[in-house]
XYZ file of N, CA, C and O in Angstrom:
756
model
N 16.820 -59.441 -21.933
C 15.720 -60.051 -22.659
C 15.724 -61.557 -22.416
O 16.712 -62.196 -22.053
N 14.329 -62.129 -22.693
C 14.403 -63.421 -22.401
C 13.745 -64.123 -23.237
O 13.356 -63.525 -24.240
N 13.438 -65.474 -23.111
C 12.884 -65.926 -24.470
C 11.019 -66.223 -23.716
O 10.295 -67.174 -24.012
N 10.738 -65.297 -22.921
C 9.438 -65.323 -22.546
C 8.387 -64.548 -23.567
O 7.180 -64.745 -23.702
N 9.367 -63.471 -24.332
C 8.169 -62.835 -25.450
C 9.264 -63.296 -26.708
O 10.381 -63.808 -26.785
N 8.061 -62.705 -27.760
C 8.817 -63.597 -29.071
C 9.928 -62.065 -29.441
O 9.900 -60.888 -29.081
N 10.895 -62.959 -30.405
C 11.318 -61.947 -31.405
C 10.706 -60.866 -31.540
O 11.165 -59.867 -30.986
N 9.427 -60.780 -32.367
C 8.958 -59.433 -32.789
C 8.839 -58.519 -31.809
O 9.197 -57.344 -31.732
N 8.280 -59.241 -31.074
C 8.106 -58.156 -29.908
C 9.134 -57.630 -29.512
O 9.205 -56.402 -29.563
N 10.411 -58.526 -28.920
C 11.497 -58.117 -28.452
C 12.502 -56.683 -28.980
O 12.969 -55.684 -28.433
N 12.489 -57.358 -30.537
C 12.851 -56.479 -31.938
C 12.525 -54.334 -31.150
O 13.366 -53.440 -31.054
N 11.794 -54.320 -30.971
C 11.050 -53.178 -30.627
C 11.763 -52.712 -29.369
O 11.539 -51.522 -29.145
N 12.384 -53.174 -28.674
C 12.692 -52.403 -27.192
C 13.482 -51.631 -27.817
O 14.123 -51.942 -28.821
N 13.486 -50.474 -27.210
C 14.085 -48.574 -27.461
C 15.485 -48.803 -27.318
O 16.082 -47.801 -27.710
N 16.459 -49.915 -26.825
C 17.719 -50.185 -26.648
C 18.014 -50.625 -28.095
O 18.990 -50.214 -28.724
N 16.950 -51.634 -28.658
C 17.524 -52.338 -29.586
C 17.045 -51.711 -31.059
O 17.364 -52.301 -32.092
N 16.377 -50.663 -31.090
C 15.943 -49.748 -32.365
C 17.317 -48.598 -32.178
O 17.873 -48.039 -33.123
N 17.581 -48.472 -31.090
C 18.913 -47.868 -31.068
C 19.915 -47.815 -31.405
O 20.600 -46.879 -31.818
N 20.194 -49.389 -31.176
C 21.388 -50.010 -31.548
C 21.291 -50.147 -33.161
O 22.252 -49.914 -33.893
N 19.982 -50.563 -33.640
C 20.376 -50.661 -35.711
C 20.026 -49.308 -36.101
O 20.586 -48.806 -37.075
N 19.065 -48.603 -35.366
C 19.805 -47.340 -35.966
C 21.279 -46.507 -36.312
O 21.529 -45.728 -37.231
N 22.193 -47.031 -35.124
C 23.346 -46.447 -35.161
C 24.068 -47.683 -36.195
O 24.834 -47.475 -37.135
N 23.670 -48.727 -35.804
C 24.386 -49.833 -37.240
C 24.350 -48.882 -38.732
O 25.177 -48.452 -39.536
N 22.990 -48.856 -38.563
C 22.704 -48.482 -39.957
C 23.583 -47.341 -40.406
O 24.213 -47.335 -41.464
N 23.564 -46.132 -39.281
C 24.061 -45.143 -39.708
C 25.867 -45.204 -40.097
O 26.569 -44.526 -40.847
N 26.133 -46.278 -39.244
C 27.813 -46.611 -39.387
C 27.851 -47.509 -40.665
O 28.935 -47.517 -41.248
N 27.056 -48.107 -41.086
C 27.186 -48.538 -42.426
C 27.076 -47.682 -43.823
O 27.664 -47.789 -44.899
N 25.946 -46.678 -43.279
C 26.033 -45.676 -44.430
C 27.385 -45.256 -44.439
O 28.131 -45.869 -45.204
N 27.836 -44.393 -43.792
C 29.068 -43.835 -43.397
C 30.505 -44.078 -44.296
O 31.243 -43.366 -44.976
N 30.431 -46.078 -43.726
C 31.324 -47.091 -44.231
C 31.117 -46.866 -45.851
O 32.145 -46.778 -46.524
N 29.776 -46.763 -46.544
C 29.542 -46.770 -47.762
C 29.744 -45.210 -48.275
O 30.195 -45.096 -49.415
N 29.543 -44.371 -47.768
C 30.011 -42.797 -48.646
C 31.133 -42.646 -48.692
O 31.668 -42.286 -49.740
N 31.941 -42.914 -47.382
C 33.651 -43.411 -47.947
C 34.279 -43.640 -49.095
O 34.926 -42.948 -49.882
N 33.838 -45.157 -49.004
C 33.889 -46.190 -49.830
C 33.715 -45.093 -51.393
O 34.674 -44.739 -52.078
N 32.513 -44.794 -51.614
C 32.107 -44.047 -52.696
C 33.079 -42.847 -53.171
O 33.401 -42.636 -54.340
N 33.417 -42.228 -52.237
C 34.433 -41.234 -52.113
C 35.915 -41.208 -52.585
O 36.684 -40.334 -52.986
N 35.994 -42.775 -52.327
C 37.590 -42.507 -52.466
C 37.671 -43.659 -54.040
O 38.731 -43.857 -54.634
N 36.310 -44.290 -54.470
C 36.476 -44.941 -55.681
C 36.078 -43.646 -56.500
O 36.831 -43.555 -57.469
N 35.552 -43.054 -56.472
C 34.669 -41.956 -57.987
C 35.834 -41.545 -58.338
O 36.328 -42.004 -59.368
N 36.800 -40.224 -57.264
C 37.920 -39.475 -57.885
C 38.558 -40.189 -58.642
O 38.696 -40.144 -59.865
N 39.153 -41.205 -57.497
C 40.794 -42.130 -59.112
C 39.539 -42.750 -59.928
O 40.136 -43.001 -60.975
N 38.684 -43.018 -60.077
C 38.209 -43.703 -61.422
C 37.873 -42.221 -62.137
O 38.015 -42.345 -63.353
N 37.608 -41.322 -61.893
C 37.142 -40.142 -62.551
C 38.874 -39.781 -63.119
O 38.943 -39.501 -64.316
N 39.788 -39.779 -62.585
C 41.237 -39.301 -62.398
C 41.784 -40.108 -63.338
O 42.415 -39.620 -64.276
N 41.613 -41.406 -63.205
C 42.296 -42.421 -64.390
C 41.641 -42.465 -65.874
O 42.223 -42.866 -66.882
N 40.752 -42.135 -65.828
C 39.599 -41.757 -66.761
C 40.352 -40.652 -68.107
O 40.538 -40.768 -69.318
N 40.644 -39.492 -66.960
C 40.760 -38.039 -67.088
C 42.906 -38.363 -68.087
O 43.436 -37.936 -69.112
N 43.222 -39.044 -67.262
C 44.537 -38.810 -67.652
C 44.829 -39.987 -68.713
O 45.953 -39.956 -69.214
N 44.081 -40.884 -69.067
C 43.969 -42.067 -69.953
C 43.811 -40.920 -71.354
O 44.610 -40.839 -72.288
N 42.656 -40.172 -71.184
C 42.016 -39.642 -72.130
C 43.301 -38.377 -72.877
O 43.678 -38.062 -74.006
N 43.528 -38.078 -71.812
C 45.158 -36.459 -71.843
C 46.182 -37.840 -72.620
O 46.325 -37.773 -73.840
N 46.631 -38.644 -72.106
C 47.593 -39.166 -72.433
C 47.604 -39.596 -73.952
O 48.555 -39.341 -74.691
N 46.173 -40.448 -74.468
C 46.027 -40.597 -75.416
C 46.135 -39.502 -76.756
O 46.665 -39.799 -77.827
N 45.615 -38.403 -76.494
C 45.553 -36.888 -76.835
C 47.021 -35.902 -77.072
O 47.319 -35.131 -77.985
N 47.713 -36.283 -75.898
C 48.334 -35.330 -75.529
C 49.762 -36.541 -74.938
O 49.577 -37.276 -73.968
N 50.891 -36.533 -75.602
C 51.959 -37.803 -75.326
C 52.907 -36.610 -75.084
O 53.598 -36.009 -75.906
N 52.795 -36.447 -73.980
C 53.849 -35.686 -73.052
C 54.228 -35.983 -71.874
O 53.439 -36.370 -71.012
N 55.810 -35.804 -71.639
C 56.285 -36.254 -70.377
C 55.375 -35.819 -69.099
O 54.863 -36.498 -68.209
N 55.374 -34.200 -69.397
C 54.281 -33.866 -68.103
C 53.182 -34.581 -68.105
O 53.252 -35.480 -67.267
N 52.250 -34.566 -68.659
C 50.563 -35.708 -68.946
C 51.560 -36.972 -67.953
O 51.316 -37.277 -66.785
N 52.570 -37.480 -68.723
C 53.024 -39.071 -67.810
C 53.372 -38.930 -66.590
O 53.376 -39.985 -65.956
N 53.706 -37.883 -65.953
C 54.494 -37.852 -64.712
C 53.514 -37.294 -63.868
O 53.707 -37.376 -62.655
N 52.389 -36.682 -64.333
C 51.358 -36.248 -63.533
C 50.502 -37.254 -63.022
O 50.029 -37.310 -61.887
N 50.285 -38.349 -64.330
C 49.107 -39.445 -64.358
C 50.027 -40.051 -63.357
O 49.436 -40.271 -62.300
N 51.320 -40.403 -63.347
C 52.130 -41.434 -62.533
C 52.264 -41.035 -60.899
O 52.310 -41.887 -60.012
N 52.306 -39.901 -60.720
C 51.679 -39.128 -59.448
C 50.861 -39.302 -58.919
O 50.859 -39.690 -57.750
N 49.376 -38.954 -59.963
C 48.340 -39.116 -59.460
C 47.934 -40.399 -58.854
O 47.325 -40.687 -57.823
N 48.499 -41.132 -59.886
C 48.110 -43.157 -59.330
C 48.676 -43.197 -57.945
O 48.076 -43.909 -57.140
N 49.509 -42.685 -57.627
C 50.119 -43.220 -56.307
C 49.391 -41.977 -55.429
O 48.903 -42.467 -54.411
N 49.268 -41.184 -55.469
C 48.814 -40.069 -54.676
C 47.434 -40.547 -54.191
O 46.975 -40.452 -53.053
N 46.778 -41.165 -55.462
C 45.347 -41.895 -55.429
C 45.452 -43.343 -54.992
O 44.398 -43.977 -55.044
N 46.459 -43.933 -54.601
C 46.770 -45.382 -53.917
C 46.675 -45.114 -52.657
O 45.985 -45.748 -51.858
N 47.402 -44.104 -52.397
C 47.913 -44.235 -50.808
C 46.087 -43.473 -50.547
O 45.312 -44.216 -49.944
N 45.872 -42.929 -50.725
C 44.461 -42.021 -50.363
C 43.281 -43.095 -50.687
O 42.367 -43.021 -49.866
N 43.159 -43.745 -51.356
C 42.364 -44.838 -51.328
C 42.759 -45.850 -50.015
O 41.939 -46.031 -49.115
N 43.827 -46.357 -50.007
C 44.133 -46.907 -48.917
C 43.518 -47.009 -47.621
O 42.790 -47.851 -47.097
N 44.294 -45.303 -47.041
C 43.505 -45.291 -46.089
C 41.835 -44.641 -45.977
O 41.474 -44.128 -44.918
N 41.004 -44.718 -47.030
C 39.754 -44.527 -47.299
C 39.289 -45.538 -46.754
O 38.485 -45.550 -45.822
N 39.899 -46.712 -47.459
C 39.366 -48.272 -47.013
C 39.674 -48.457 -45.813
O 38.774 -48.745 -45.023
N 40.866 -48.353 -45.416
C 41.305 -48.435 -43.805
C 40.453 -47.843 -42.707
O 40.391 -48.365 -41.594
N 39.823 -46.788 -43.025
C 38.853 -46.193 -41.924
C 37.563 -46.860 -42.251
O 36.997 -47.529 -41.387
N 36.985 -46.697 -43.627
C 36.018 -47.856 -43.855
C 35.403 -48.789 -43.188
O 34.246 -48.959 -42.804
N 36.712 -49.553 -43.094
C 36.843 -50.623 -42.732
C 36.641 -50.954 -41.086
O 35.915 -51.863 -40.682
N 37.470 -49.985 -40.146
C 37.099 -49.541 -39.355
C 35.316 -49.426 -38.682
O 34.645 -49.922 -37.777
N 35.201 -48.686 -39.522
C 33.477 -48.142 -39.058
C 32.552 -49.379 -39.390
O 31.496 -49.486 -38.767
N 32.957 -50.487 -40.511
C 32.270 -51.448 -40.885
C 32.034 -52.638 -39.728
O 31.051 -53.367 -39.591
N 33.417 -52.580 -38.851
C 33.927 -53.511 -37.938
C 32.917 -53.171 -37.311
O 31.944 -53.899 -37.117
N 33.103 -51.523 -36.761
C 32.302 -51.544 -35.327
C 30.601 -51.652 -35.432
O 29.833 -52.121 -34.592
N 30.243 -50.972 -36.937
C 28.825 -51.712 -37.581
C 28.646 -53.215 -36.679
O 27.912 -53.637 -35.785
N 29.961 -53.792 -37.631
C 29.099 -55.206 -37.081
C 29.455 -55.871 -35.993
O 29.147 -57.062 -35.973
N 30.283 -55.228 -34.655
C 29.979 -55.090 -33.551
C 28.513 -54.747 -32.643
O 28.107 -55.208 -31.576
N 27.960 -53.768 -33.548
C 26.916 -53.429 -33.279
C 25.864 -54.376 -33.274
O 24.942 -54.279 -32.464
N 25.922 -55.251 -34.080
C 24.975 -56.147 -35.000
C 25.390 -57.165 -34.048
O 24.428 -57.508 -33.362
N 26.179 -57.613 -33.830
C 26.547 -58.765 -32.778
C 25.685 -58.692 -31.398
O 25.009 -59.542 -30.818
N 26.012 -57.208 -31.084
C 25.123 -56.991 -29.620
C 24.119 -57.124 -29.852
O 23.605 -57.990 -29.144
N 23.223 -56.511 -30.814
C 21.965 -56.603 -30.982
C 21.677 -58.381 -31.236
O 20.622 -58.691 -30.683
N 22.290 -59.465 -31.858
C 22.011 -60.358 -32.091
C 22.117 -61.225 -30.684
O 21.331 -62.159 -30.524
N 23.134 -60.897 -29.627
C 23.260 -61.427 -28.132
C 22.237 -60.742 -27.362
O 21.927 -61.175 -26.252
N 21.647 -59.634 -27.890
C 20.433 -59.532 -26.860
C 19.158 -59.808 -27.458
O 18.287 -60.112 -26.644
N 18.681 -59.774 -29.149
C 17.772 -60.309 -29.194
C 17.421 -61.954 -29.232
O 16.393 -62.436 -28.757
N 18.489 -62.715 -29.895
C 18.392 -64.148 -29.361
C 18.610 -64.421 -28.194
O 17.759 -65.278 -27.957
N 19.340 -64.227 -27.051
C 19.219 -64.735 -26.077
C 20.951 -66.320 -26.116
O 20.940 -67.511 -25.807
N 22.026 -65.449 -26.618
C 23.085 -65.369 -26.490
C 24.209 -65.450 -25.437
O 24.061 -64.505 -24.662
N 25.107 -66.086 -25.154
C 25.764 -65.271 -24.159
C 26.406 -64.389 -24.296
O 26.981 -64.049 -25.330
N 26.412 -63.780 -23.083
C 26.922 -62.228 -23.078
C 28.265 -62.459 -23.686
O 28.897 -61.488 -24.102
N 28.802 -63.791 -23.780
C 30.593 -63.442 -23.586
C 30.845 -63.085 -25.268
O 31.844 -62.600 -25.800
N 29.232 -63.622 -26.027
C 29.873 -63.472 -27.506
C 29.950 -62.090 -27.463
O 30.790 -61.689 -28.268
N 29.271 -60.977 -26.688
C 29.153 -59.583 -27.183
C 30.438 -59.169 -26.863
O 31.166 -59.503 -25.929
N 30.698 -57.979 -28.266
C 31.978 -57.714 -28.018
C 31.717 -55.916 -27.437
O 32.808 -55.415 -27.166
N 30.981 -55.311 -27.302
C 30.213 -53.545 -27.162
C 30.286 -54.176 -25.672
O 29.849 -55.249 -25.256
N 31.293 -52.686 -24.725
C 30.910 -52.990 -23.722
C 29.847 -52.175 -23.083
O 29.698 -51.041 -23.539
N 28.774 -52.710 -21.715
C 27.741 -51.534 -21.355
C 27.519 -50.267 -21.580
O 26.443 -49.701 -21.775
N 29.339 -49.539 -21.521
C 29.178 -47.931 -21.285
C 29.233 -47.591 -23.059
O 29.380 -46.452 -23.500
N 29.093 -48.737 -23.862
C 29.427 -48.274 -24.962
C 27.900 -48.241 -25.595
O 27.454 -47.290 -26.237
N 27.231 -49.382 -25.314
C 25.692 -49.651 -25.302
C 24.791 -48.357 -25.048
O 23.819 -47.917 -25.661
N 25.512 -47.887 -23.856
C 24.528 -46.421 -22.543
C 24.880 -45.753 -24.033
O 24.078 -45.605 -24.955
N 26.235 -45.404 -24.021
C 26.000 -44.354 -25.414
C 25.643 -44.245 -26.299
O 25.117 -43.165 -26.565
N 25.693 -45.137 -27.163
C 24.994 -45.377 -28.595
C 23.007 -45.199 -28.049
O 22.283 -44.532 -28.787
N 22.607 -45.639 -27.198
C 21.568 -45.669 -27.230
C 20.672 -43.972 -26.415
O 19.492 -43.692 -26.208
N 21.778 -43.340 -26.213
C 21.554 -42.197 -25.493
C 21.955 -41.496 -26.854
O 21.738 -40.331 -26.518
N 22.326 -41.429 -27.963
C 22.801 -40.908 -28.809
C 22.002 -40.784 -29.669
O 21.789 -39.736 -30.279
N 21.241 -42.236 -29.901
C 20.246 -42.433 -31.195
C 18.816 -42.374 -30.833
O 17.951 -42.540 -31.693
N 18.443 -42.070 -29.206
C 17.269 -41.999 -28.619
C 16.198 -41.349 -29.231
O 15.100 -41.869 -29.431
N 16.603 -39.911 -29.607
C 16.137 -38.715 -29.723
C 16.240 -38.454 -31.414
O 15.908 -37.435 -32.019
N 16.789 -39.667 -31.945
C 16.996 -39.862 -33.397
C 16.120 -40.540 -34.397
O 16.244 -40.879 -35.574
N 14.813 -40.637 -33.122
C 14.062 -41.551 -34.211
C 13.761 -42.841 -34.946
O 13.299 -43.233 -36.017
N 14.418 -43.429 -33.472
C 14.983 -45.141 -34.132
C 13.750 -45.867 -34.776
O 13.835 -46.790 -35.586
N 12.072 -45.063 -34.078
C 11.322 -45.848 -34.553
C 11.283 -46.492 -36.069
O 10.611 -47.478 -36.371
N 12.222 -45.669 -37.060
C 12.295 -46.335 -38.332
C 12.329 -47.808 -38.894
O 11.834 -48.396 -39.855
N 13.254 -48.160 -37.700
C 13.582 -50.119 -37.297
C 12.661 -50.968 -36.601
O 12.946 -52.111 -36.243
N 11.214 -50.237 -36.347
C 10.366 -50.624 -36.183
C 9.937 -52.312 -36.913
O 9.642 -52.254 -38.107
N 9.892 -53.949 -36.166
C 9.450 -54.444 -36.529
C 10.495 -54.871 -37.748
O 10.100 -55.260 -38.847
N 11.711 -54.755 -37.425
C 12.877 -55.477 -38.340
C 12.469 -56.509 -38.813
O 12.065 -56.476 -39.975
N 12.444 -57.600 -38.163
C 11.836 -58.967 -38.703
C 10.248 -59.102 -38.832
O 9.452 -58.312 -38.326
N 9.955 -60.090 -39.497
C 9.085 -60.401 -39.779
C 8.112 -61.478 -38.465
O 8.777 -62.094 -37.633
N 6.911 -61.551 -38.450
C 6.292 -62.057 -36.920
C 6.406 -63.900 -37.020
O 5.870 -64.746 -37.736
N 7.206 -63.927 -36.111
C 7.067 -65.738 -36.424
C 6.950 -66.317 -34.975
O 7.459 -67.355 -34.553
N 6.143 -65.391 -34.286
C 5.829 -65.401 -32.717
C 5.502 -66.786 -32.503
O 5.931 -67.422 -31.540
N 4.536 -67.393 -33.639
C 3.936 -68.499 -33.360
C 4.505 -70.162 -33.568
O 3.940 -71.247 -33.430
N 6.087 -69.712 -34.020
C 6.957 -70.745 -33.737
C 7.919 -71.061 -32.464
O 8.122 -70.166 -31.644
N 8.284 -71.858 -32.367
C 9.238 -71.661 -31.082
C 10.360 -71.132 -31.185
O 10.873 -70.867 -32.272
N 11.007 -70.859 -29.818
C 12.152 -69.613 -30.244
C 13.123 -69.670 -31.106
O 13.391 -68.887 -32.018
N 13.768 -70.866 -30.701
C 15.114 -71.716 -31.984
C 14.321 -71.268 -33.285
O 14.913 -70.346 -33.847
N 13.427 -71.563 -33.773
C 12.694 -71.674 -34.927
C 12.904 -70.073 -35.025
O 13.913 -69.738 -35.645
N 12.148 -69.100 -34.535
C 12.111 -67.673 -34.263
C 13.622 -66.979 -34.850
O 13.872 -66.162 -35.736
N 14.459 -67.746 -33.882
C 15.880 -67.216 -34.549
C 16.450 -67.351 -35.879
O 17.096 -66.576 -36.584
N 15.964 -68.756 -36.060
C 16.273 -69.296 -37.257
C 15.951 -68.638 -38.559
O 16.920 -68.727 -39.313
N 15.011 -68.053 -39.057
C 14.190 -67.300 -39.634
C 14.332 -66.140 -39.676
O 14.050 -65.309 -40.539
N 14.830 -66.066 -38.618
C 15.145 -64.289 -38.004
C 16.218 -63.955 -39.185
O 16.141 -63.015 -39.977
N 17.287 -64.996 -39.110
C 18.733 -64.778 -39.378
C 19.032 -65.113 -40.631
O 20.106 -64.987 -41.220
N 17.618 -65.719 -41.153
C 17.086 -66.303 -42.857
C 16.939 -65.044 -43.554
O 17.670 -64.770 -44.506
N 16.025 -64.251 -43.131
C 15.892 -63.081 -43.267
C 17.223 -61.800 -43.165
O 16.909 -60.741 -43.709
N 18.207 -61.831 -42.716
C 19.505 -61.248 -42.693
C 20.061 -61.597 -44.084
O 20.470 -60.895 -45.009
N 19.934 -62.929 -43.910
C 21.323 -63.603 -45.145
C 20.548 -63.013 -46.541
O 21.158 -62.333 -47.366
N 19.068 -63.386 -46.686
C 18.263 -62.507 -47.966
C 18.393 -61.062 -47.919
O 18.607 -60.426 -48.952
N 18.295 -60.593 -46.967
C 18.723 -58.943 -47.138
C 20.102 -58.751 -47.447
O 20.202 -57.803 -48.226
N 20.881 -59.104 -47.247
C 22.874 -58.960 -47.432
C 22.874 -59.897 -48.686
O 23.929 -59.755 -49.305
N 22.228 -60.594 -49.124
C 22.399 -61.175 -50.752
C 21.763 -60.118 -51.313
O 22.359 -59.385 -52.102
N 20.195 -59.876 -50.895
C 19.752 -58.540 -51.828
C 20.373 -57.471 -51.942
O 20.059 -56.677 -52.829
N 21.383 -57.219 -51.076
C 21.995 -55.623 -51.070
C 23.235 -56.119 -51.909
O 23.984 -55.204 -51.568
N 23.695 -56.576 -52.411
C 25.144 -57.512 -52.768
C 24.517 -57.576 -54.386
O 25.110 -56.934 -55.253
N 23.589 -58.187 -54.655
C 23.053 -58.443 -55.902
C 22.773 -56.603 -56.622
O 23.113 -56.208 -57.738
N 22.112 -55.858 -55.598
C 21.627 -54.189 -56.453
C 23.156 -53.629 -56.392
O 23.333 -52.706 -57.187
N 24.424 -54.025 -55.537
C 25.649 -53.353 -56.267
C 26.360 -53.362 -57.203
O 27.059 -52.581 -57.848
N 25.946 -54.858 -57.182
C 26.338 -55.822 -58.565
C 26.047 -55.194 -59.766
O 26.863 -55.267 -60.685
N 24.441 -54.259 -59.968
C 23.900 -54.350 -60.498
C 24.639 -53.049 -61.128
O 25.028 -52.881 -62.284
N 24.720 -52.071 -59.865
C 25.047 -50.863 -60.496
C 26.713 -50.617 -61.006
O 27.224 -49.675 -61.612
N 27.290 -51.884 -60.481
C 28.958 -51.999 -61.084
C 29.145 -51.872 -62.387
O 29.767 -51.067 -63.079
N 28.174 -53.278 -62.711
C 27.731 -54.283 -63.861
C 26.811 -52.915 -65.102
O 26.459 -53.084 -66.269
N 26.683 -51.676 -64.229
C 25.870 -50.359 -65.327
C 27.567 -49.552 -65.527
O 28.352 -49.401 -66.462
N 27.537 -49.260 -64.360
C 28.864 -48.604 -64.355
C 29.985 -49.118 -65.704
O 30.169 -48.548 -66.779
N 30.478 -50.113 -65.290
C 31.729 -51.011 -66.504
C 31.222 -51.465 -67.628
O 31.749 -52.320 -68.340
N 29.925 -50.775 -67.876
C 29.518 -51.049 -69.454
C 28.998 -49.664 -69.888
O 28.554 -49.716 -71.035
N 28.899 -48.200 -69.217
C 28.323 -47.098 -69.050
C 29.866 -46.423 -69.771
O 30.114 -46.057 -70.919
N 30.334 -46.445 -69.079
C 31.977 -45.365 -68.598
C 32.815 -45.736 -70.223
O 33.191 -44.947 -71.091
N 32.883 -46.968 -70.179
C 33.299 -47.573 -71.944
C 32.710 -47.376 -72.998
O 33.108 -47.309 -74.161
N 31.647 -47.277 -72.497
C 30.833 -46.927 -73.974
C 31.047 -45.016 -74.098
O 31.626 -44.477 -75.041
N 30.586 -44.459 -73.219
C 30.803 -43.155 -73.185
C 31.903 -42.687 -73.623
O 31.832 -41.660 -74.297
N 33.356 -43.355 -73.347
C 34.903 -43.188 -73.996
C 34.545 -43.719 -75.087
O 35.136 -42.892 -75.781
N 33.980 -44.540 -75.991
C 34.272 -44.865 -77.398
C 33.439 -43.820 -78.041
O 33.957 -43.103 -78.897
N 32.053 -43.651 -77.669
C 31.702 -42.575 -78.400
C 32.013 -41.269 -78.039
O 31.419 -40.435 -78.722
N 32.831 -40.777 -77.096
C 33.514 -39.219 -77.098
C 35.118 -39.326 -77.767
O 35.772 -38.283 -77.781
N 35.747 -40.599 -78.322
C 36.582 -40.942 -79.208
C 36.189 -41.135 -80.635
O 36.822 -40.536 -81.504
N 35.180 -41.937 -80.951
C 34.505 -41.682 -82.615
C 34.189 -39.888 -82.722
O 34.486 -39.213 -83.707
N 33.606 -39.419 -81.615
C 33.273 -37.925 -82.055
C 34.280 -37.139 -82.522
O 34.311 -36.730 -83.683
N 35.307 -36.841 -81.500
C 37.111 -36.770 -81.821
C 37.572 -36.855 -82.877
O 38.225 -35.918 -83.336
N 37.274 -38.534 -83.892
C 38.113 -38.697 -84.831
C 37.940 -38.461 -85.755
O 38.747 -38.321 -86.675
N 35.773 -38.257 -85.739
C 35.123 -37.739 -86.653
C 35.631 -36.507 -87.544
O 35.795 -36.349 -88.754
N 35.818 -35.650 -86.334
C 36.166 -33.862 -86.871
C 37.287 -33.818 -87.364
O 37.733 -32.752 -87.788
């Protein structure tokens, strides 16, 4: 690519709807993980907080004390592969950013045969979804083009950062309240 057509246009070549399709999909990925290995031990610590309180037995303690570590090491490497798939996400995102700005190659870290695949992979997948990623700022010059481009990134990754926030911030006021009132019900009877 070159800086003879703008961004938007560029945005659109079948290589590069390829490439954030498969981003995207390695980020979901990174995130059901993620989801996966927090629900159980918070569901698990939940579960044996509640037995323990109830129920003050060595077994209840030696199970919960099990479980924490059984649920450490398994969280661990949850995050560890995670983490993994997040990397090569934003490997992905790098290439795409060295070929739609007009980059040098040496920042890309995806080599060709890795490019041929991902884009032979996600061809037939419908990338048109990434249709028109950015917004049209054809009518600035390219620096400007990029600039904006990448304005638009940092507002999307604050907006996605702010709605997790949001649902943490439901979560750690949801889960507490639900334990005090299935404890008043308890103490009621």
């Amino acid at each position: 690519m070159n800086n003879s057509g703008s961004i938007y246009e560029n945005q659109n070549d079948i290589k590069i709807l390829c490439l954030l399709k498969a981003q995207s999909a390695k980020y979901d990925k990174a995130k059901r993980l993620l989801f996966v290995g927090i629900f159980p031990s918070t569901i698990g610590a939940i579960t044996f907080t509640i037995l323990t309180y109830f129920c003050d037995s060595e077994v209840i303690t030696t199970l919960s004390s099990f479980f924490a570590i059984v649920s450490y090491v398994i969280v661990t490497e949850i995050e560890k592969k995670a983490s993994s798939i997040t990397k090569s996400a934003a490997e992905i995102q790098q290439t795409i950013d060295v070929k739609l700005f007009n980059l040098s190659d040496s920042c890309q870290t995806l080599i060709k045969s890795d490019i041929t695949e991902i884009v032979a992979k996600y061809r037939n997948n419908n990338p048109t979804d990434f249709k028109n990623w950015y917004s049209d700022y054809s009518s600035l010059t390219f620096h400007k083009q990029v600039l904006f481009s990448q304005k638009e990134n940092v507002r999307w990754d604050n907006g996605l950062r702010e709605y997790y926030l949001k649902i943490i911030k439901f979560i750690a006021v949801f889960i507490p309240l639900l334990l005090i009132g299935y404890l008043i019900i308890i103490n009621a009877s």
